[in-house]
Amino acid sequence: MSATFWITIVVFLMFITAMLTASYNDDKTKGL
């Protein structure tokens, strides 16, 4: 595996985590 491949995976996972966190916070706000 090349370094570029791993960097792409890390960035992709960070992007997914950010989206999930944002949607989770939105749900909490709507709940309140």
mmCIF file of C-alpha atoms in Angstrom:
data_model
loop_
_atom_site.group_PDB
_atom_site.id
_atom_site.type_symbol
_atom_site.label_atom_id
_atom_site.label_comp_id
_atom_site.label_asym_id
_atom_site.label_seq_id
_atom_site.Cartn_x
_atom_site.Cartn_y
_atom_site.Cartn_z
ATOM 1 C CA MET A 1 0.000 0.000 0.000
ATOM 2 C CA SER A 2 1.296 3.450 -0.880
ATOM 3 C CA ALA A 3 1.321 6.461 1.426
ATOM 4 C CA THR A 4 -1.067 8.294 -0.884
ATOM 5 C CA PHE A 5 -3.563 5.446 -0.520
ATOM 6 C CA TRP A 6 -3.485 5.638 3.278
ATOM 7 C CA ILE A 7 -3.741 9.444 3.262
ATOM 8 C CA THR A 8 -6.824 9.177 1.050
ATOM 9 C CA ILE A 9 -8.384 6.618 3.397
ATOM 10 C CA VAL A 10 -7.697 8.763 6.481
ATOM 11 C CA VAL A 11 -9.170 11.880 4.859
ATOM 12 C CA PHE A 12 -12.214 9.904 3.710
ATOM 13 C CA LEU A 13 -12.788 8.494 7.197
ATOM 14 C CA MET A 14 -12.416 11.961 8.745
ATOM 15 C CA PHE A 15 -14.969 13.312 6.251
ATOM 16 C CA ILE A 16 -17.436 10.525 7.102
ATOM 17 C CA THR A 17 -16.920 11.082 10.839
ATOM 18 C CA ALA A 18 -17.516 14.825 10.461
ATOM 19 C CA MET A 19 -20.757 14.188 8.549
ATOM 20 C CA LEU A 20 -21.986 11.677 11.142
ATOM 21 C CA THR A 21 -21.097 14.030 14.010
ATOM 22 C CA ALA A 22 -22.890 16.948 12.340
ATOM 23 C CA SER A 23 -26.035 14.896 11.711
ATOM 24 C CA TYR A 24 -25.899 13.587 15.307
ATOM 25 C CA ASN A 25 -25.666 17.124 16.697
ATOM 26 C CA ASP A 26 -28.537 18.243 14.449
ATOM 27 C CA ASP A 27 -30.705 15.421 15.799
ATOM 28 C CA LYS A 28 -29.894 16.418 19.395
ATOM 29 C CA THR A 29 -30.739 20.062 18.662
ATOM 30 C CA LYS A 30 -34.046 19.139 17.024
ATOM 31 C CA GLY A 31 -34.817 16.868 19.989
ATOM 32 C CA LEU A 32 -34.452 19.809 22.338
#
